[in-house]
Backbone as JSON, one array per atom type, in Angstrom:
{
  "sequence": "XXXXXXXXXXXXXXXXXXXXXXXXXXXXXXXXXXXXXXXXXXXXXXXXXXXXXXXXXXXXXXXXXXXXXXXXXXXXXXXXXXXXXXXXXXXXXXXXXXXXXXXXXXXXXXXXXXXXXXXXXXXXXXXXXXXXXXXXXXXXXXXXXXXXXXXXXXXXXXXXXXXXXXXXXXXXXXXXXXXXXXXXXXXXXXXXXXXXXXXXXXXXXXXXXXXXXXXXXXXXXXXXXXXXXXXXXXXX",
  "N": [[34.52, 132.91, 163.96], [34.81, 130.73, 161.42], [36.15, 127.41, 161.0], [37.07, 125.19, 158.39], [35.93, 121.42, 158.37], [38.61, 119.3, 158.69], [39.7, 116.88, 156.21], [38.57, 112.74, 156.64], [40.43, 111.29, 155.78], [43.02, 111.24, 153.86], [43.72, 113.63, 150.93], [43.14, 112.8, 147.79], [45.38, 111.86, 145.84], [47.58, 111.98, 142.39], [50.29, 110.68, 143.75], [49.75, 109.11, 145.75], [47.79, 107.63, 144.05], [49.65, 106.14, 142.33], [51.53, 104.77, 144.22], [49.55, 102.8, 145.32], [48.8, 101.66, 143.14], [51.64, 100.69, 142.65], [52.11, 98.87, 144.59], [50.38, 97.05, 144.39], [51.03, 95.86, 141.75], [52.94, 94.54, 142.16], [52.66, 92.87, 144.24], [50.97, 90.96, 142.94], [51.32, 91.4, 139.99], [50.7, 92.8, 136.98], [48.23, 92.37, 135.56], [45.99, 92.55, 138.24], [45.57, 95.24, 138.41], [43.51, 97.8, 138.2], [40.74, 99.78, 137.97], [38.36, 99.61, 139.79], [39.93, 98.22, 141.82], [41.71, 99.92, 142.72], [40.62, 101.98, 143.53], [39.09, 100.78, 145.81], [41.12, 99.61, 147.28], [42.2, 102.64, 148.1], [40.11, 103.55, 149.35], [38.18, 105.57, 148.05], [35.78, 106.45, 145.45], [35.47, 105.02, 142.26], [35.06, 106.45, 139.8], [36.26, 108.84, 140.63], [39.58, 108.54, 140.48], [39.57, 109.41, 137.95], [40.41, 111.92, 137.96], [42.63, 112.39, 138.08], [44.07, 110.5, 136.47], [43.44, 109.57, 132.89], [43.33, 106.34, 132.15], [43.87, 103.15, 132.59], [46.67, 102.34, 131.8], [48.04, 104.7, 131.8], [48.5, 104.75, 134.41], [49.85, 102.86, 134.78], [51.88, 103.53, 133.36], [53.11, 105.05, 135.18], [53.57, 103.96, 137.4], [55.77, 102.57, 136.33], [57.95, 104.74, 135.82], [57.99, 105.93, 137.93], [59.76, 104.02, 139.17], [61.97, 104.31, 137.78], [62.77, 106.62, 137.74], [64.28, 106.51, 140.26], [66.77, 105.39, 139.79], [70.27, 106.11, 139.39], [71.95, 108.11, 137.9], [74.28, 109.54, 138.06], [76.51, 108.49, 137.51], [76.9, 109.25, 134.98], [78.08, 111.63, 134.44], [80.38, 114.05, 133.03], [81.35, 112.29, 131.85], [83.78, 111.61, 128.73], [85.53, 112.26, 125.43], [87.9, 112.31, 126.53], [87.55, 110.32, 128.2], [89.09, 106.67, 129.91], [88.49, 104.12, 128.3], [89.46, 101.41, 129.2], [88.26, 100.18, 131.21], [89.08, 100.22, 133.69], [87.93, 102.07, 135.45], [89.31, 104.81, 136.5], [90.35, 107.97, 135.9], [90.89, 109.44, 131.86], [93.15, 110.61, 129.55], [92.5, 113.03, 129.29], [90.96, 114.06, 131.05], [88.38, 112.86, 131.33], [85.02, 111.07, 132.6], [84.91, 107.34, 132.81], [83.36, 106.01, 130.08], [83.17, 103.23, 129.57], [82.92, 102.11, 132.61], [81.5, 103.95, 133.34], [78.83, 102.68, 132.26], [78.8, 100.4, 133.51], [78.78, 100.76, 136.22], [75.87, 102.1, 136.05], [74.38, 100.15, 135.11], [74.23, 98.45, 137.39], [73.16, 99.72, 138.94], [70.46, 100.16, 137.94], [69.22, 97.86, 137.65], [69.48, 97.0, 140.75], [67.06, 99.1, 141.12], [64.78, 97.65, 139.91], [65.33, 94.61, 140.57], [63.62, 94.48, 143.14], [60.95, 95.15, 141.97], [59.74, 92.88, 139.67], [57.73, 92.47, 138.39], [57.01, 94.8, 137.06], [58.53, 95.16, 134.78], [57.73, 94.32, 132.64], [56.33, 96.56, 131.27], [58.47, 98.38, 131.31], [59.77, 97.65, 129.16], [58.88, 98.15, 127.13], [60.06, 99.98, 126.34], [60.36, 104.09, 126.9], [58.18, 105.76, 126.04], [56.65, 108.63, 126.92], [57.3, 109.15, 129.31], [58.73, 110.8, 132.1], [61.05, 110.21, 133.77], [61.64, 107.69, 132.83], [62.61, 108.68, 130.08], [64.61, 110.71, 130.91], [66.6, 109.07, 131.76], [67.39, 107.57, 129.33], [67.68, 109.89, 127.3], [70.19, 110.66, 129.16], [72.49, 108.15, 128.61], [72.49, 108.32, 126.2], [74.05, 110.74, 125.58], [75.69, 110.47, 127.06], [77.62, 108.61, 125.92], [77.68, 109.71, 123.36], [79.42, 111.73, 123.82], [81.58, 110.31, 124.44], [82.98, 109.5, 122.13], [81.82, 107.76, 120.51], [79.96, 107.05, 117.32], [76.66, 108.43, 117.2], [74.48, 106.43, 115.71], [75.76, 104.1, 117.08], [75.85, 104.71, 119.83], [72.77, 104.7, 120.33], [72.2, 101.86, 119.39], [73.58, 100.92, 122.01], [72.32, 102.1, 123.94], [70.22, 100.46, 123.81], [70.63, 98.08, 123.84], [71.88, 97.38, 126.33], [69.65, 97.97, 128.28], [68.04, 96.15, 127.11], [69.69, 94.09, 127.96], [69.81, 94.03, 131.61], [67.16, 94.37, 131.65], [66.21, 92.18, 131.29], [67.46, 90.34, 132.35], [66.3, 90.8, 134.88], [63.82, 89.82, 134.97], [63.51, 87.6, 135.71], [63.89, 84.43, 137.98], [66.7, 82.54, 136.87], [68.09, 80.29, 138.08], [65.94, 79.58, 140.23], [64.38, 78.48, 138.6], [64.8, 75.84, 138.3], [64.14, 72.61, 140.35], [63.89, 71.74, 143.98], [64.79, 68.88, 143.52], [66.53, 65.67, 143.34], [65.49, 63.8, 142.29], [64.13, 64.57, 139.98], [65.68, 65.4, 138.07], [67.17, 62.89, 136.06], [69.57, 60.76, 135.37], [69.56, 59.22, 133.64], [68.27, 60.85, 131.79], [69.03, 62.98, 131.47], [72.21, 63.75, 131.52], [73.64, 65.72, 132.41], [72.88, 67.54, 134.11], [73.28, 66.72, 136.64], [73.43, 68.36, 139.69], [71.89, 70.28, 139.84], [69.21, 70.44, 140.75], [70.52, 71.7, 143.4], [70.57, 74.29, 142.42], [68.07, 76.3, 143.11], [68.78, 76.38, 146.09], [70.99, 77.96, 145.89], [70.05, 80.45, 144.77], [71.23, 83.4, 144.67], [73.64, 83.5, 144.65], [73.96, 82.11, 141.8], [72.43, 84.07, 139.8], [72.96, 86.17, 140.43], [76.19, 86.0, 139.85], [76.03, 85.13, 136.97], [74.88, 87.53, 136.34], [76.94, 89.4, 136.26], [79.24, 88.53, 134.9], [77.68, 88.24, 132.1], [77.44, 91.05, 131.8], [80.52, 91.47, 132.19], [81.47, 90.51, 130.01], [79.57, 91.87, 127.78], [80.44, 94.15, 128.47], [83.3, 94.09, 127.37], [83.22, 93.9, 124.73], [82.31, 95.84, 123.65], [84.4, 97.17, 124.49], [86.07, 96.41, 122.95], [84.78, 96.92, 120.33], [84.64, 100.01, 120.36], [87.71, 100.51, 120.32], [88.45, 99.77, 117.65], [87.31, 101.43, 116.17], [88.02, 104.04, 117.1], [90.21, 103.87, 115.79], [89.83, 104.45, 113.34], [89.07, 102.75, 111.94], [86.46, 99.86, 110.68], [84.25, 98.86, 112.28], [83.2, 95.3, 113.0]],
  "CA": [[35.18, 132.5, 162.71], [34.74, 128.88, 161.63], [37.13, 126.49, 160.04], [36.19, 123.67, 157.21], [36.5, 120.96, 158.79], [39.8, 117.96, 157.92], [39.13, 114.89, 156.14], [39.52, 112.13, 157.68], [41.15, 110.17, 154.79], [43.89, 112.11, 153.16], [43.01, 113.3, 149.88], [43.63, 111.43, 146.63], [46.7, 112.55, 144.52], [48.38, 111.56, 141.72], [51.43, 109.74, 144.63], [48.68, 108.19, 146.43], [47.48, 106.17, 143.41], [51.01, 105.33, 142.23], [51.86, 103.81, 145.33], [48.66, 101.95, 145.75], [48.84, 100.65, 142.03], [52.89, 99.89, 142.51], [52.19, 97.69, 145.71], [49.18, 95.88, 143.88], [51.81, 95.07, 140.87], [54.42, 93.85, 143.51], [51.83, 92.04, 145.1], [49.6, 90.36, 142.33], [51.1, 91.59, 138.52], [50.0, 93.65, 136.19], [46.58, 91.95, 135.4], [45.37, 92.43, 138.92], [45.49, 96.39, 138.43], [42.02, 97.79, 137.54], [39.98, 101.0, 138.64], [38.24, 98.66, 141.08], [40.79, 97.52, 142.78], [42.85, 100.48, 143.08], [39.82, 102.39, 144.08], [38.87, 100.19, 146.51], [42.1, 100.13, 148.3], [42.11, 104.05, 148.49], [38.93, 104.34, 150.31], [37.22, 106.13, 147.33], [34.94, 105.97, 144.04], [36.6, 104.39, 141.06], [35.47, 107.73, 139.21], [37.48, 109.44, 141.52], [40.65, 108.26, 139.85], [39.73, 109.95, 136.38], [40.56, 113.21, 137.83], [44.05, 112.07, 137.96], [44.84, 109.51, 135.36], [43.07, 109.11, 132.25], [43.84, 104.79, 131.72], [44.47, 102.09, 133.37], [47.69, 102.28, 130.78], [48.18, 105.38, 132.51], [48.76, 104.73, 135.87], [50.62, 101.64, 134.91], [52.93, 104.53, 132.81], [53.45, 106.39, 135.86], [54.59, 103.52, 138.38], [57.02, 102.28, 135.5], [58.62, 105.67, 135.66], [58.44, 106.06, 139.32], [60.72, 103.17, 139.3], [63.05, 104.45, 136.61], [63.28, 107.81, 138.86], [64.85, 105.47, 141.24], [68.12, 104.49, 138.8], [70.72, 106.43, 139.74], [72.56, 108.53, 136.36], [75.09, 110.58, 138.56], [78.08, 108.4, 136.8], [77.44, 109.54, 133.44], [78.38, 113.0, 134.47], [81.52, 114.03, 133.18], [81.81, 111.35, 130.64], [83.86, 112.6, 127.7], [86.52, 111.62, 124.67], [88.9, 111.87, 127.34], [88.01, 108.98, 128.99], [89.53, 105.96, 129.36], [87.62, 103.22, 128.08], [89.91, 100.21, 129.18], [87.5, 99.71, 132.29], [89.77, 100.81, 135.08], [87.24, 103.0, 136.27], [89.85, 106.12, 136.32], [89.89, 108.56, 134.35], [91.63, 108.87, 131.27], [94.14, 111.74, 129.62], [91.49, 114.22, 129.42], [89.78, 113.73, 132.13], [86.62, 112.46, 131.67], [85.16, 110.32, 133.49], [85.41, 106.38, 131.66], [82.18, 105.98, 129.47], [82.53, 101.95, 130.33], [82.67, 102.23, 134.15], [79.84, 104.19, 133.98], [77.47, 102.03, 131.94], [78.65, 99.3, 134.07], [77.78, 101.63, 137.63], [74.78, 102.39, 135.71], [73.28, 98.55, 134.76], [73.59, 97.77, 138.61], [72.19, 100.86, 139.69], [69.31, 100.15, 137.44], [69.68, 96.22, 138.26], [68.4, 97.63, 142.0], [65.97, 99.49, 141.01], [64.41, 96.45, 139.48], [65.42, 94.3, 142.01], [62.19, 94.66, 143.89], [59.57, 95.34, 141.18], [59.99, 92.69, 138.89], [55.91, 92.43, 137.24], [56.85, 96.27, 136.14], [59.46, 95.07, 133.73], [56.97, 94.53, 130.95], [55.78, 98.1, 130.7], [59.67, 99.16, 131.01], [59.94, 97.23, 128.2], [58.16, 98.99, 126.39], [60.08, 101.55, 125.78], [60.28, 105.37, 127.7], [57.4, 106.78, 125.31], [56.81, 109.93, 127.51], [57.2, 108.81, 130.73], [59.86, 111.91, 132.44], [62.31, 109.45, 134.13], [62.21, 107.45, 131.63], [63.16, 110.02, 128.64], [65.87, 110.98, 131.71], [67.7, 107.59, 131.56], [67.53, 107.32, 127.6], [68.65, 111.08, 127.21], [71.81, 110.44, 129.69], [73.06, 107.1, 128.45], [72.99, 108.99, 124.92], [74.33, 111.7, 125.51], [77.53, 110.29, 127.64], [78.18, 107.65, 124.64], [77.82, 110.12, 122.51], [80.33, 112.29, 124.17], [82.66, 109.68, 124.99], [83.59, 109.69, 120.92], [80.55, 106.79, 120.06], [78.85, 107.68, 116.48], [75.2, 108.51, 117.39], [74.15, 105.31, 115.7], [76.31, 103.13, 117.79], [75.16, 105.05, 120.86], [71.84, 104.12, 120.27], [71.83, 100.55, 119.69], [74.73, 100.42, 123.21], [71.46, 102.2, 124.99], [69.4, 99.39, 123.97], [71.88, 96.66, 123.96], [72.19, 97.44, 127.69], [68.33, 98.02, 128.8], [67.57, 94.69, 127.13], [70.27, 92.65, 129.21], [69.2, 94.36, 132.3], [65.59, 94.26, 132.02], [66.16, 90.78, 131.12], [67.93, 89.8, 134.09], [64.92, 91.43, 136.06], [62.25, 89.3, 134.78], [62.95, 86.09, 136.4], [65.48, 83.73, 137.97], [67.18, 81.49, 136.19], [68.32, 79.38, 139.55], [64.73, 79.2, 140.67], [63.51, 77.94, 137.72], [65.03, 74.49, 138.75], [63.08, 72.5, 141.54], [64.87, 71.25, 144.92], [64.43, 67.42, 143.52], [67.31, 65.48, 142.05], [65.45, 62.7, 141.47], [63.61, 65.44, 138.73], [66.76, 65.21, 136.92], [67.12, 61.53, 136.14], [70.74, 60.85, 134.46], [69.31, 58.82, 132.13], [67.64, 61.86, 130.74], [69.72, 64.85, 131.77], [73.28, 63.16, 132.14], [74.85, 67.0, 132.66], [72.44, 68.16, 134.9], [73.17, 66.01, 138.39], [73.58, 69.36, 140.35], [70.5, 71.21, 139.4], [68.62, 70.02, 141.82], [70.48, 72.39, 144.0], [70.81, 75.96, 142.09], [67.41, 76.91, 143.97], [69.47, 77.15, 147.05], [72.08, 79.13, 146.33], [69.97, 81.46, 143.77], [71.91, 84.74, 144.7], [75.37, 83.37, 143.98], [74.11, 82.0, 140.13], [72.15, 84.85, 139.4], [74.54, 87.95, 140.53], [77.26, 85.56, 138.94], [75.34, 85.44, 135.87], [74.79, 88.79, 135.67], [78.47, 89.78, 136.47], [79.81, 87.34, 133.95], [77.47, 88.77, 131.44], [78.19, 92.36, 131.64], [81.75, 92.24, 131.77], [81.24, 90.02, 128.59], [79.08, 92.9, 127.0], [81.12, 95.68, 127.74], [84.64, 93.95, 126.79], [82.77, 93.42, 123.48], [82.1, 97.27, 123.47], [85.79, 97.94, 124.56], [87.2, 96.03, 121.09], [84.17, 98.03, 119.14], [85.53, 101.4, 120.67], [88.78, 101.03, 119.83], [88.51, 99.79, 116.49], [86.65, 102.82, 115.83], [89.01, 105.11, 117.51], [91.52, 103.57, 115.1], [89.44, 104.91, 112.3], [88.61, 101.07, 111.16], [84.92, 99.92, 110.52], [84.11, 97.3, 113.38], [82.74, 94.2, 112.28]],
  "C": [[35.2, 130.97, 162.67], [35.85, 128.38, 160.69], [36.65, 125.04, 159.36], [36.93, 122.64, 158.16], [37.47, 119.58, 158.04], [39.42, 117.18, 157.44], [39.59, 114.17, 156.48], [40.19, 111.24, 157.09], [41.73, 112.02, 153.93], [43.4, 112.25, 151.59], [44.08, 112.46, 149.17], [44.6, 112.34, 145.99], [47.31, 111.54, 143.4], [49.64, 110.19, 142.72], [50.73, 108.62, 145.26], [48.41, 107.44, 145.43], [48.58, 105.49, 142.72], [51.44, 104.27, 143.07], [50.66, 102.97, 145.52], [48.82, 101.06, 144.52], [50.44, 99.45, 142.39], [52.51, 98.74, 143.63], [50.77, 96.78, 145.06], [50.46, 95.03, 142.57], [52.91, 94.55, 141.14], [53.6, 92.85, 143.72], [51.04, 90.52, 144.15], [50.2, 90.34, 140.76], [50.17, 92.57, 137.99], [48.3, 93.86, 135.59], [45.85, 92.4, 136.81], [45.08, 94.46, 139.19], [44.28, 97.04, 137.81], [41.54, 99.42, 138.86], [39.25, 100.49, 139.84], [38.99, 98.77, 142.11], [41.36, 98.85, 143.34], [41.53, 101.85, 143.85], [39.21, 102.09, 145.83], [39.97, 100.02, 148.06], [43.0, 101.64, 148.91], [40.94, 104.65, 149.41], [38.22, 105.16, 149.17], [36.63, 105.61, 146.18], [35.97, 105.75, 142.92], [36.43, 106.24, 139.97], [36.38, 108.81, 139.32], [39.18, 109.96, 140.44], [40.8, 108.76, 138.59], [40.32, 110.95, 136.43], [41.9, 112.93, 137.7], [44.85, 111.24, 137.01], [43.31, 109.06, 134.49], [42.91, 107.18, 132.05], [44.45, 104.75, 132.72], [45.95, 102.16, 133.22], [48.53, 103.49, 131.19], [48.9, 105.76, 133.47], [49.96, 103.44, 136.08], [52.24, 102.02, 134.11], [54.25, 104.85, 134.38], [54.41, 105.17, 137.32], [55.7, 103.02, 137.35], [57.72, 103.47, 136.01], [58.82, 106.25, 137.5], [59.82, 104.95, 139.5], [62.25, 103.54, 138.81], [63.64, 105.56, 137.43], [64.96, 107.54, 139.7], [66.7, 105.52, 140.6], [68.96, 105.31, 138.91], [71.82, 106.81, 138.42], [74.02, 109.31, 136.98], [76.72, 110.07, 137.42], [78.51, 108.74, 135.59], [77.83, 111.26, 133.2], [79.7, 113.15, 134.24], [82.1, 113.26, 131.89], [82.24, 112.29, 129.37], [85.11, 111.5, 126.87], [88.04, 111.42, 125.53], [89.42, 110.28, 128.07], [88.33, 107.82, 129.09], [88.2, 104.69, 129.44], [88.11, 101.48, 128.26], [88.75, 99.42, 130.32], [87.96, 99.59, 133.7], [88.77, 101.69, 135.8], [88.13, 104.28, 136.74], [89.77, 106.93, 135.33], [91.48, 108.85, 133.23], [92.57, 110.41, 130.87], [93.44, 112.78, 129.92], [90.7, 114.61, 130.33], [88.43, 113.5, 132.8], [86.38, 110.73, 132.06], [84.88, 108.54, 132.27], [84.19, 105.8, 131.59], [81.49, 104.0, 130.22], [82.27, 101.52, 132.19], [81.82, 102.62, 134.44], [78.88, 103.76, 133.64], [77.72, 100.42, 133.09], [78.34, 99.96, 135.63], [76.19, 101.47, 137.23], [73.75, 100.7, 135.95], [73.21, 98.07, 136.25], [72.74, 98.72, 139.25], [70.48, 100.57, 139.59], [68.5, 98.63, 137.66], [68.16, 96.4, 139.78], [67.38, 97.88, 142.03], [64.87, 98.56, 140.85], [63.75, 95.32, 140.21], [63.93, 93.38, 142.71], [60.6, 94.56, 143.21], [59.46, 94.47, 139.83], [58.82, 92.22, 137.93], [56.03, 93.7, 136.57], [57.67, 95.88, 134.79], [58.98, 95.11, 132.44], [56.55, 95.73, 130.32], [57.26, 98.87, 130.64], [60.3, 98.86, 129.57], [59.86, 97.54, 126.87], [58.59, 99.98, 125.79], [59.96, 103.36, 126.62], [58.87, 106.12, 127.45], [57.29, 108.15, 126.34], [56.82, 110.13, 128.99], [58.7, 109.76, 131.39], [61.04, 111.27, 132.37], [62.79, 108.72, 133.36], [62.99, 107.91, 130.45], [65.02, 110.12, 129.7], [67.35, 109.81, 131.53], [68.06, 107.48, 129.79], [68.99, 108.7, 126.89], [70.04, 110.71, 128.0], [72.97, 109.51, 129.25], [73.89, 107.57, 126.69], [73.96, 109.56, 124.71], [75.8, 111.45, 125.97], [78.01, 109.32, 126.56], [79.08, 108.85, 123.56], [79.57, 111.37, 122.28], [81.61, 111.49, 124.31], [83.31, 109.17, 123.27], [82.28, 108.45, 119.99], [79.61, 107.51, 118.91], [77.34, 107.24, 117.38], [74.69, 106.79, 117.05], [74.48, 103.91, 116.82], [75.83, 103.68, 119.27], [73.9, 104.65, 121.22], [71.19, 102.98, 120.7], [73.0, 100.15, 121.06], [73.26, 100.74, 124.02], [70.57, 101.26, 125.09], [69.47, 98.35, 123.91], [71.65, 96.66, 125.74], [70.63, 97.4, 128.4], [67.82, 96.33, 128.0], [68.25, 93.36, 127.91], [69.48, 93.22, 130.41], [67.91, 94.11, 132.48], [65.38, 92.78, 131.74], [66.56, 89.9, 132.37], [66.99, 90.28, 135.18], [63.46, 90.37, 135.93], [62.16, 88.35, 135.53], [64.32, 85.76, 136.8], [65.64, 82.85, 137.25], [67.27, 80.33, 137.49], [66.87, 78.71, 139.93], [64.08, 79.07, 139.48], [63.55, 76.23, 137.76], [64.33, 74.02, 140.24], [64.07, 71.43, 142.31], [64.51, 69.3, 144.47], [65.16, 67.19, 143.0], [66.45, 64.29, 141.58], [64.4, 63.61, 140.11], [64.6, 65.58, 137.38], [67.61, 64.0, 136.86], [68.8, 61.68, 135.12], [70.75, 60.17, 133.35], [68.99, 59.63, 131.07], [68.51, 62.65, 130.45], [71.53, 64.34, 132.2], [74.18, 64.77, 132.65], [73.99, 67.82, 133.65], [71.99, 67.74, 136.82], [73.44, 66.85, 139.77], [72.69, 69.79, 140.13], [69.45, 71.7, 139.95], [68.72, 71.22, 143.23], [70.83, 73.79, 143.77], [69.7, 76.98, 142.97], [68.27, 77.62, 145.23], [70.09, 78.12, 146.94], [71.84, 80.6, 144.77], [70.65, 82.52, 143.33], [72.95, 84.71, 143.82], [75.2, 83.29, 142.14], [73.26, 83.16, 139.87], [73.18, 86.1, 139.33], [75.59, 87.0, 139.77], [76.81, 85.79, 137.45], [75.13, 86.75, 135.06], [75.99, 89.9, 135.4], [79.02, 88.78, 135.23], [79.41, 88.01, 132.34], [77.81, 90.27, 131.15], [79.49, 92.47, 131.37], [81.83, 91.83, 130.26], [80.85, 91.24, 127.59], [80.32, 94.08, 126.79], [82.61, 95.34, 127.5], [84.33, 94.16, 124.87], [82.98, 95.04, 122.73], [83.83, 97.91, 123.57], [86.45, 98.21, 123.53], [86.39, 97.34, 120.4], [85.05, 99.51, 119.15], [87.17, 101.67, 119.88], [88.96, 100.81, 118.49], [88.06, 101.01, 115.86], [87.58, 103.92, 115.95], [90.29, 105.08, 116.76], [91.21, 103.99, 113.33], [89.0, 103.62, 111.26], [87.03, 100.89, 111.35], [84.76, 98.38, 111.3], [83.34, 96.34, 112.67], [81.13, 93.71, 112.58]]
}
């Protein structure tokens, strides 16, 4: 009795070229992604890759949404008109769990995800179009708004109020956009910018500040909307 024999390169799958594309768009950006390339660093023929992904556009779908996988929805479970929306993070008479605690769990969760992959941001940008995880995050954020007493409309534009700070804060630093030189910021020119020089260093602190600063900003903004609403008044 004979047996076929193993290959000695694992085959090709769908996970296999995800992960080879995602570490090329970590590595290089989105431009450097190509049937070539991603061929090339699989050990096989670029045709190869058709059997599994139609487009370049494709494959560049599929690590977006691998990413999005990633984002962690568990807090919007539970969410309901019960809950309280002051931002205590308890819950409220009813006992659901508090709609703003969990979009603010949520934006760092998703923050993370990010984090790490920040050349994907442009195709997240984009929009979910049919990408699973994606749809997953859109559907949940909805759906707990919607529950948490939020007309549909206003649900909506909160899910995309919130994915545009976020994915915004992913694209780049602000801190490291300044260069370790003060004499680059002359006081003749820049009289308010004689520190500047050193935000590079301490990127972490102004960025996570930045992004903490902003959020609570957002969702106090959302707190007033809520309750004006809940008061049967037409927010402004």
């Amino acid at each position: 009795m004979w047996r076929m024999a193993r290959p000695r390169k694992p085959l090709l799958s769908r996970d296999r070229i995800v992960e080879a594309a995602g570490a090329l768009v970590d590595a290089e950006g989105l431009e450097a992604v190509s049937t070539r390339r991603l061929a090339a660093a699989l050990g096989v023929s670029g045709p190869s890759l058709y059997n599994h992904f139609r487009t370049k556009d494709e494959i560049l779908d599929a690590v977006a949404d691998a990413v999005s996988s990633r984002v962690d929805l568990s807090m919007f479970e539970g969410v309901g008109a019960g809950g309280d929306a002051g931002g205590g993070g308890g819950d409220g008479d009813g006992g659901g769990q508090d709609w703003r605690g969990a979009l603010q769990a949520w934006a760092h969760s998703y923050r993370d995800a990010l984090a790490d992959h920040p050349n994907i941001v442009p195709v997240l940008a984009r929009g979910p179009g049919r990408r699973p995880a994606g749809l997953r995050v859109a559907d949940a954020v909805f759906g707990a708004m919607t529950a948490a007493g939020w007309p549909a409309a206003h649900a909506t534009r909160i899910g995309a109020l919130m994915r545009y700070f976020i994915l915004g804060s992913a694209v780049g630093s602000f801190a490291r956009g300044f260069v370790d030189d003060r004499a680059a910021y002359d006081p003749a020119d820049y009289p308010h910018l004689g520190q500047a020089h050193l935000l590079a260093e301490r990127q972490r602190e102004v960025d996570e500040g930045a992004f903490e600063t902003g959020l609570e900003a957002l969702l106090d903004g959302l707190s007033l909307q809520y309750e004006t609403l809940r008061r049967g008044e037409r927010p402004a």
